[in-house]
Every structure is written in structure tokens, then in C-alpha cells.
């Protein structure tokens, strides 16, 4: 006896729509485009300098002049924005991170140079103190080693203002201090930087996936095995992330970030569903290193694996992805 009801086999065969390429394309729910990609770059002092990052094969630290060559390629590929991460020389690091807001600092000079050469390329700057402190923490510490919130926030405001004055399109506080979004927004408004956007790292977890990044910016050695659990989020928590996002939006964030990415796609989904705001995710250095190692060992196919990983962010609800694969992905998308 035949089954009745349109939802029962064989009346409903889910594989019908999967049979041909054209029908798979017609019902594709999510699409990845170059417009979704943000390329993180590491910049160092000097001229004609490039340094390989051992824990991130294929990624290099570049001096500003070489970064300009890279930026030209990114613009040609249509990548909307870069995120700048400076490598601070040891002699410029200090307990109070004065170099963070130096108007002639590396991040500030890089921003000015990029905006002069490629005004159409969005420039995102990292607002955090860990590249500038001798101890590698994201803020100012007291005698016990605890990161002091309000003093740190005052310096973060100075840092963000120096970036805005240099021409940054987006300042991205990644420090996880309480109240820093409101303080930065107030500072930007008072100084007339009304068009400077804030991308808040609202749900940044105390993750083990950041190791290669800390190698890249030179803060791993300063940390000396210490952690950041007193300000970055517990990986066990989801509701807390929603509270953090809500507060940052109330304080004036234009867009919010979840970091890391793939291990926290559930958080990306919750944020996008509950708030409906521009939501970004960071495919962090540890995720890059794992993919790269498996690909280089022949255990995973390069292009389909990388593109699948990026599509997963879109499926979860991310509007944009910071990824070290951005340039490769843009090249592949251009070939389609």
C-alpha cells in the first residue's frame, strides 16, 4: 500500500534537487563572495623587509613598502578591507604601552600610507595594548599582575583616537575591557571623528587557538605562560556572549565580532539571530595553522577545504570574515 502525504517517501525525494549542478545552484541557501573577506596583515618596521612566521606557513610580516605592494593586489582582487596588526620592537614596549598611541607609531604610519595610496581600501586597526606592553597583557597591570580596567580604557581611547586621526576607517577594540566601547565612541564624537566605525570584539574568548598570532606580533614571549582569563571570555559560556554584545551595541558599536571563529559558530548564529546587526567572525591563527598543516601534508584538499570553512561562517550568519585565506579565496572566486 502506497504511503500517503507529500512529506513521505517516495513523494518527497530530497536527492532530486541535488542531482544536477543547476538545481543545486538554484537552491543554494548561502553564497560566499569577495565582499565577505577581510585580510589581516602583520606590519614591521624598516624597508624592504619580510619575515616568515614559522607557526603560520605562507604568512609573512611585511614592512610598509612591501605591504603597499600587497595592498595593490588586494584592491585588484576586490577585497574590501585589511586589518592591521603591528609588530612592536622590544625597545618600544613598556609597562604603560605609550607606543600604542604614538602618532608616529607603526600602526598610525601604516594607516596613513595605506589610505593615501589606496583610499578605496578599508583600513581596520586593532585597539589593544598587548603588542605594546612588556608583559604581553592587553592592559595595564597592578602589582598583583591583574589588568586594571579603567586605567586601561583611558589609554585605549588615546590609541583609538590616534588611529582615527591617521585615517582609520574602523577601529576594532579587541581588549575586552568593560565600558571601553562607550569611552571610545565618546572620544571619537568629541574629536569630530563621527564617521569612524567601531568593530567591537564583543565575544572574544580566552582561547587556545591564538598561539600563532602571538608569535606573529611578538607578544608570546612577553606573556611567559600567563593567560587572559580575567578579561577574555570562558569558552564554556554562551549567554554571557549575548550580554557582552548587547552592552557593546548600547555603547555605540557599529558592528560586533566573535573570536575565534569555527569553534564558536554557535555564538555567531546566536548573535546574528538575536540582534540582526552586522556580525563578523575571525578565523584565527590557530585555525589557519591547522588547515595549512593538514593541507601541506596532503591530508586535506586545499581549495575545497578552505572554501568550505569560509562558507560555514556565512551559513552561521556572519556578514564578514577575517581570514588569512582571504587572498587565496578571492583569487579562486575570481576564477569562477
Short mmCIF file of C-alpha atoms in Angstrom, two decimals:
data_model
loop_
_atom_site.label_atom_id
_atom_site.label_comp_id
_atom_site.label_asym_id
_atom_site.label_seq_id
_atom_site.Cartn_x
_atom_site.Cartn_y
_atom_site.Cartn_z
CA UNK A 1 0.00 0.00 0.00
CA UNK A 2 1.42 3.36 -1.04
CA UNK A 3 2.24 5.86 1.67
CA UNK A 4 0.16 9.00 1.71
CA UNK A 5 1.23 12.55 2.43
CA UNK A 6 3.58 14.73 0.43
CA UNK A 7 6.24 14.63 3.16
CA UNK A 8 6.72 10.89 2.91
CA UNK A 9 8.97 8.87 0.65
CA UNK A 10 8.75 8.38 -2.33
CA UNK A 11 6.65 11.51 -2.92
CA UNK A 12 9.40 13.55 -1.30
CA UNK A 13 12.85 12.65 -2.50
CA UNK A 14 15.40 15.14 -1.14
CA UNK A 15 18.03 13.92 -3.60
CA UNK A 16 16.03 15.12 -6.63
CA UNK A 17 17.27 18.68 -6.16
CA UNK A 18 20.83 17.50 -5.56
CA UNK A 19 21.07 15.51 -8.78
CA UNK A 20 22.34 18.25 -11.14
CA UNK A 21 24.64 21.22 -10.76
CA UNK A 22 21.99 23.68 -11.98
CA UNK A 23 19.42 22.62 -9.38
CA UNK A 24 21.99 22.55 -6.59
CA UNK A 25 22.90 26.13 -7.53
CA UNK A 26 19.25 27.22 -7.66
CA UNK A 27 18.56 26.08 -4.11
CA UNK A 28 21.89 27.12 -2.54
CA UNK A 29 20.99 28.93 0.67
CA UNK A 30 24.27 30.76 1.26
CA UNK A 31 26.90 32.27 -1.01
CA UNK A 32 30.47 33.34 -0.34
CA UNK A 33 31.80 36.36 -2.22
CA UNK A 34 34.88 38.54 -2.10
CA UNK A 35 32.74 41.12 -0.32
CA UNK A 36 32.78 38.87 2.75
CA UNK A 37 36.56 38.88 3.17
CA UNK A 38 38.86 40.91 5.40
CA UNK A 39 42.60 40.24 5.19
CA UNK A 40 44.66 40.52 8.41
CA UNK A 41 48.22 41.79 7.81
CA UNK A 42 51.28 41.96 10.06
CA UNK A 43 53.48 45.01 9.58
CA UNK A 44 57.01 45.62 10.86
CA UNK A 45 59.49 48.48 10.94
CA UNK A 46 62.05 49.13 8.22
CA UNK A 47 62.13 48.97 4.44
CA UNK A 48 62.09 46.05 2.02
CA UNK A 49 61.68 43.64 4.93
CA UNK A 50 59.68 40.45 5.05
CA UNK A 51 59.77 37.80 7.75
CA UNK A 52 58.23 34.36 7.58
CA UNK A 53 56.04 33.35 10.53
CA UNK A 54 57.07 29.82 11.39
CA UNK A 55 53.78 28.85 13.01
CA UNK A 56 51.77 30.33 10.10
CA UNK A 57 53.33 28.95 6.90
CA UNK A 58 52.68 31.22 3.93
CA UNK A 59 52.01 34.32 6.06
CA UNK A 60 54.67 37.00 6.44
CA UNK A 61 55.38 40.14 8.40
CA UNK A 62 55.93 42.97 5.92
CA UNK A 63 57.43 46.43 6.07
CA UNK A 64 55.15 49.24 4.93
CA UNK A 65 56.65 49.50 1.44
CA UNK A 66 56.10 45.79 0.78
CA UNK A 67 52.64 45.98 2.34
CA UNK A 68 51.75 48.57 -0.30
CA UNK A 69 52.53 46.00 -3.00
CA UNK A 70 50.31 43.51 -1.20
CA UNK A 71 47.55 46.09 -0.87
CA UNK A 72 47.62 46.78 -4.60
CA UNK A 73 46.90 43.11 -5.24
CA UNK A 74 44.12 43.08 -2.65
CA UNK A 75 42.43 46.05 -4.30
CA UNK A 76 42.69 44.37 -7.70
CA UNK A 77 41.05 41.26 -6.22
CA UNK A 78 38.22 43.38 -4.78
CA UNK A 79 38.89 42.60 -1.11
CA UNK A 80 37.09 45.36 0.82
CA UNK A 81 39.38 45.81 3.82
CA UNK A 82 42.57 44.91 5.65
CA UNK A 83 43.10 44.61 9.40
CA UNK A 84 46.47 45.93 10.56
CA UNK A 85 48.50 44.28 13.32
CA UNK A 86 51.83 45.96 14.12
CA UNK A 87 54.94 44.13 15.31
CA UNK A 88 56.40 46.38 18.01
CA UNK A 89 60.17 46.35 18.57
CA UNK A 90 61.12 45.21 22.07
CA UNK A 91 62.72 48.55 22.94
CA UNK A 92 59.42 50.35 22.31
CA UNK A 93 57.39 48.18 24.69
CA UNK A 94 56.65 49.45 28.19
CA UNK A 95 54.52 48.86 31.26
CA UNK A 96 52.09 51.61 30.24
CA UNK A 97 52.11 50.97 26.46
CA UNK A 98 52.91 54.56 25.50
CA UNK A 99 53.81 53.45 21.97
CA UNK A 100 50.20 52.38 21.40
CA UNK A 101 49.07 55.99 20.94
CA UNK A 102 52.24 57.45 19.40
CA UNK A 103 51.06 59.48 16.41
CA UNK A 104 54.21 58.34 14.59
CA UNK A 105 53.79 54.73 15.67
CA UNK A 106 53.91 51.86 13.21
CA UNK A 107 50.14 51.31 13.06
CA UNK A 108 49.50 55.02 12.62
CA UNK A 109 52.09 55.40 9.83
CA UNK A 110 50.83 52.27 8.12
CA UNK A 111 47.27 53.58 8.20
CA UNK A 112 48.22 56.94 6.73
CA UNK A 113 50.29 55.36 3.98
CA UNK A 114 47.61 52.85 3.00
CA UNK A 115 44.83 55.45 2.91
CA UNK A 116 46.94 57.82 0.82
CA UNK A 117 47.82 55.10 -1.69
CA UNK A 118 44.50 53.22 -1.75
CA UNK A 119 41.68 55.39 -0.39
CA UNK A 120 39.12 52.81 -1.53
CA UNK A 121 40.62 50.07 0.66
CA UNK A 122 39.05 49.90 4.10
CA UNK A 123 41.60 50.03 6.94
CA UNK A 124 40.76 48.38 10.25
CA UNK A 125 43.09 48.96 13.20
CA UNK A 126 43.47 46.83 16.30
CA UNK A 127 42.80 48.69 19.54
CA UNK A 128 44.54 46.71 22.26
CA UNK A 129 47.72 47.08 24.27
CA UNK A 130 49.27 43.59 24.16
CA UNK A 131 51.68 44.39 21.29
CA UNK A 132 52.99 47.34 23.30
CA UNK A 133 53.31 46.02 26.87
CA UNK A 134 56.39 44.35 28.29
CA UNK A 135 54.19 41.70 29.93
CA UNK A 136 52.03 40.87 26.89
CA UNK A 137 48.70 41.55 28.56
CA UNK A 138 46.03 43.66 26.84
CA UNK A 139 46.09 46.34 29.51
CA UNK A 140 47.87 47.98 32.41
CA UNK A 141 48.61 45.66 35.32
CA UNK A 142 48.72 46.31 39.06
CA UNK A 143 51.28 44.89 41.50
CA UNK A 144 49.48 41.54 41.54
CA UNK A 145 49.51 41.25 37.74
CA UNK A 146 45.77 41.95 37.40
CA UNK A 147 44.76 44.03 34.37
CA UNK A 148 43.22 47.26 35.66
CA UNK A 149 40.09 48.05 33.67
CA UNK A 150 39.52 51.80 33.85
CA UNK A 151 43.15 52.91 33.52
CA UNK A 152 43.49 50.61 30.52
CA UNK A 153 40.36 52.09 28.95
CA UNK A 154 41.79 55.60 29.17
CA UNK A 155 44.82 54.50 27.15
CA UNK A 156 42.64 52.59 24.67
CA UNK A 157 40.74 55.81 23.96
CA UNK A 158 44.02 57.60 23.21
CA UNK A 159 45.05 54.73 20.95
CA UNK A 160 41.73 54.72 19.06
CA UNK A 161 41.89 58.49 18.58
CA UNK A 162 45.42 58.27 17.19
CA UNK A 163 44.19 55.67 14.70
CA UNK A 164 41.19 57.77 13.67
CA UNK A 165 43.40 60.82 13.21
CA UNK A 166 45.68 58.72 10.98
CA UNK A 167 42.70 57.88 8.79
CA UNK A 168 41.49 54.50 10.05
CA UNK A 169 38.04 53.69 8.72
CA UNK A 170 37.29 51.23 11.50
CA UNK A 171 38.80 50.93 14.97
CA UNK A 172 38.47 47.45 16.42
CA UNK A 173 38.83 47.20 20.21
CA UNK A 174 39.92 43.60 20.87
CA UNK A 175 40.84 44.04 24.53
CA UNK A 176 37.59 43.04 26.29
CA UNK A 177 37.72 45.80 28.90
CA UNK A 178 34.34 46.76 30.38
CA UNK A 179 32.93 50.07 29.12
CA UNK A 180 35.60 50.73 26.54
CA UNK A 181 33.20 50.98 23.60
CA UNK A 182 31.28 53.86 25.20
CA UNK A 183 34.52 55.61 26.14
CA UNK A 184 35.95 55.26 22.63
CA UNK A 185 32.70 56.35 20.97
CA UNK A 186 32.54 59.40 23.24
CA UNK A 187 36.14 60.27 22.42
CA UNK A 188 35.59 59.91 18.69
CA UNK A 189 32.49 62.12 18.79
CA UNK A 190 34.21 64.80 20.84
CA UNK A 191 37.13 64.92 18.42
CA UNK A 192 34.86 65.10 15.37
CA UNK A 193 35.51 61.57 14.10
CA UNK A 194 31.82 60.97 13.56
CA UNK A 195 32.34 58.66 10.57
CA UNK A 196 34.85 56.34 12.26
CA UNK A 197 33.22 52.98 12.76
CA UNK A 198 33.74 50.69 15.74
CA UNK A 199 34.05 46.96 15.21
CA UNK A 200 33.82 45.63 18.75
CA UNK A 201 35.40 42.30 19.60
CA UNK A 202 32.36 41.70 21.77
CA UNK A 203 32.64 37.94 22.27
CA UNK A 204 36.37 37.26 22.44
CA UNK A 205 37.14 34.03 24.21
CA UNK A 206 40.19 33.06 26.27
CA UNK A 207 41.07 30.56 23.59
CA UNK A 208 43.99 28.26 22.95
CA UNK A 209 43.72 28.99 19.22
CA UNK A 210 45.64 32.30 19.40
CA UNK A 211 49.15 30.89 19.75
CA UNK A 212 50.48 31.55 16.22
CA UNK A 213 49.11 35.11 16.26
CA UNK A 214 51.03 35.86 19.46
CA UNK A 215 54.14 34.55 17.74
CA UNK A 216 53.42 36.80 14.78
CA UNK A 217 53.12 40.04 16.77
CA UNK A 218 55.83 39.11 19.27
CA UNK A 219 53.74 39.00 22.45
CA UNK A 220 54.01 35.27 23.21
CA UNK A 221 57.41 35.61 24.87
CA UNK A 222 56.25 38.55 26.98
CA UNK A 223 53.30 36.59 28.39
CA UNK A 224 55.66 33.96 29.81
CA UNK A 225 52.89 31.38 30.05
CA UNK A 226 50.32 33.71 31.65
CA UNK A 227 46.69 33.67 30.48
CA UNK A 228 44.00 36.27 29.83
CA UNK A 229 41.09 34.62 31.61
CA UNK A 230 40.29 37.62 33.82
CA UNK A 231 39.06 39.61 30.82
CA UNK A 232 38.56 37.29 27.85
CA UNK A 233 35.51 35.02 27.98
CA UNK A 234 35.19 31.48 29.30
CA UNK A 235 34.83 29.05 26.34
CA UNK A 236 32.03 27.33 28.28
CA UNK A 237 29.74 30.38 28.11
CA UNK A 238 27.18 31.39 25.51
CA UNK A 239 24.62 33.55 27.35
CA UNK A 240 27.46 35.75 28.59
CA UNK A 241 28.42 36.47 24.99
CA UNK A 242 24.93 37.75 24.30
CA UNK A 243 25.17 40.13 27.27
CA UNK A 244 28.55 41.37 26.05
CA UNK A 245 27.19 42.02 22.55
CA UNK A 246 24.13 43.82 23.90
CA UNK A 247 26.28 46.12 26.03
CA UNK A 248 28.66 46.97 23.18
CA UNK A 249 25.75 47.82 20.89
CA UNK A 250 24.22 50.04 23.56
CA UNK A 251 27.58 51.77 23.96
CA UNK A 252 27.88 52.62 20.27
CA UNK A 253 29.44 49.72 18.38
CA UNK A 254 28.57 49.68 14.68
CA UNK A 255 29.42 46.00 14.24
CA UNK A 256 30.36 43.13 16.52
CA UNK A 257 32.93 40.37 16.37
CA UNK A 258 33.07 36.77 17.56
CA UNK A 259 36.56 35.35 18.07
CA UNK A 260 37.69 32.62 17.43
CA UNK A 261 35.56 31.57 14.51
CA UNK A 262 34.84 27.95 13.66
CA UNK A 263 34.83 26.60 17.26
CA UNK A 264 32.29 29.35 18.10
CA UNK A 265 29.92 29.30 15.13
CA UNK A 266 27.07 28.69 17.56
CA UNK A 267 27.83 32.10 19.06
CA UNK A 268 27.88 33.72 15.62
CA UNK A 269 24.46 32.21 14.95
CA UNK A 270 23.02 33.39 18.25
CA UNK A 271 24.36 36.92 17.83
CA UNK A 272 23.02 37.29 14.30
CA UNK A 273 19.64 35.77 15.18
CA UNK A 274 19.10 37.73 18.38
CA UNK A 275 20.40 41.14 17.28
CA UNK A 276 20.31 41.26 13.49
CA UNK A 277 23.33 43.58 13.40
CA UNK A 278 26.49 43.45 11.26
CA UNK A 279 28.22 40.39 12.69
CA UNK A 280 31.80 39.37 11.96
CA UNK A 281 33.96 36.41 12.87
CA UNK A 282 37.70 35.85 12.94
CA UNK A 283 39.14 32.65 11.51
CA UNK A 284 42.09 32.92 13.84
CA UNK A 285 45.74 31.95 13.51
CA UNK A 286 45.29 28.54 15.12
CA UNK A 287 42.52 27.69 12.66
CA UNK A 288 44.75 28.80 9.79
CA UNK A 289 47.71 26.78 11.10
CA UNK A 290 45.63 23.60 11.47
CA UNK A 291 44.20 23.88 7.96
CA UNK A 292 47.58 24.76 6.49
CA UNK A 293 49.34 21.84 8.18
CA UNK A 294 46.73 19.31 7.04
CA UNK A 295 46.77 20.70 3.51
CA UNK A 296 50.56 20.79 3.28
CA UNK A 297 50.72 17.19 4.49
CA UNK A 298 48.30 16.11 1.80
CA UNK A 299 45.61 15.13 4.30
CA UNK A 300 43.07 17.69 3.03
CA UNK A 301 42.42 19.14 -0.41
CA UNK A 302 43.34 22.83 -0.39
CA UNK A 303 40.71 24.79 -2.30
CA UNK A 304 37.55 22.85 -1.40
CA UNK A 305 38.52 22.66 2.29
CA UNK A 306 39.31 26.35 2.63
CA UNK A 307 36.18 27.42 0.76
CA UNK A 308 34.03 25.07 2.82
CA UNK A 309 35.44 26.51 6.02
CA UNK A 310 34.61 30.05 4.89
CA UNK A 311 31.12 29.11 3.70
CA UNK A 312 30.46 27.73 7.18
CA UNK A 313 30.82 31.26 8.56
CA UNK A 314 28.23 32.55 6.11
CA UNK A 315 25.84 29.72 6.97
CA UNK A 316 26.16 30.61 10.65
CA UNK A 317 25.20 34.22 9.89
CA UNK A 318 28.50 36.09 9.62
CA UNK A 319 28.41 39.18 7.41
CA UNK A 320 32.17 39.16 7.04
CA UNK A 321 35.17 37.01 7.90
CA UNK A 322 38.66 37.99 8.95
CA UNK A 323 40.78 35.25 7.45
CA UNK A 324 44.38 34.67 6.44
CA UNK A 325 42.96 32.77 3.47
CA UNK A 326 41.28 35.91 2.11
CA UNK A 327 43.69 36.45 -0.77
CA UNK A 328 43.56 32.83 -1.91
CA UNK A 329 39.79 32.72 -1.61
CA UNK A 330 39.42 35.95 -3.60
CA UNK A 331 41.61 34.53 -6.37
CA UNK A 332 39.52 31.38 -6.54
CA UNK A 333 36.27 33.34 -6.55
CA UNK A 334 37.60 35.49 -9.38
CA UNK A 335 38.24 32.35 -11.44
CA UNK A 336 34.66 31.09 -11.11
#
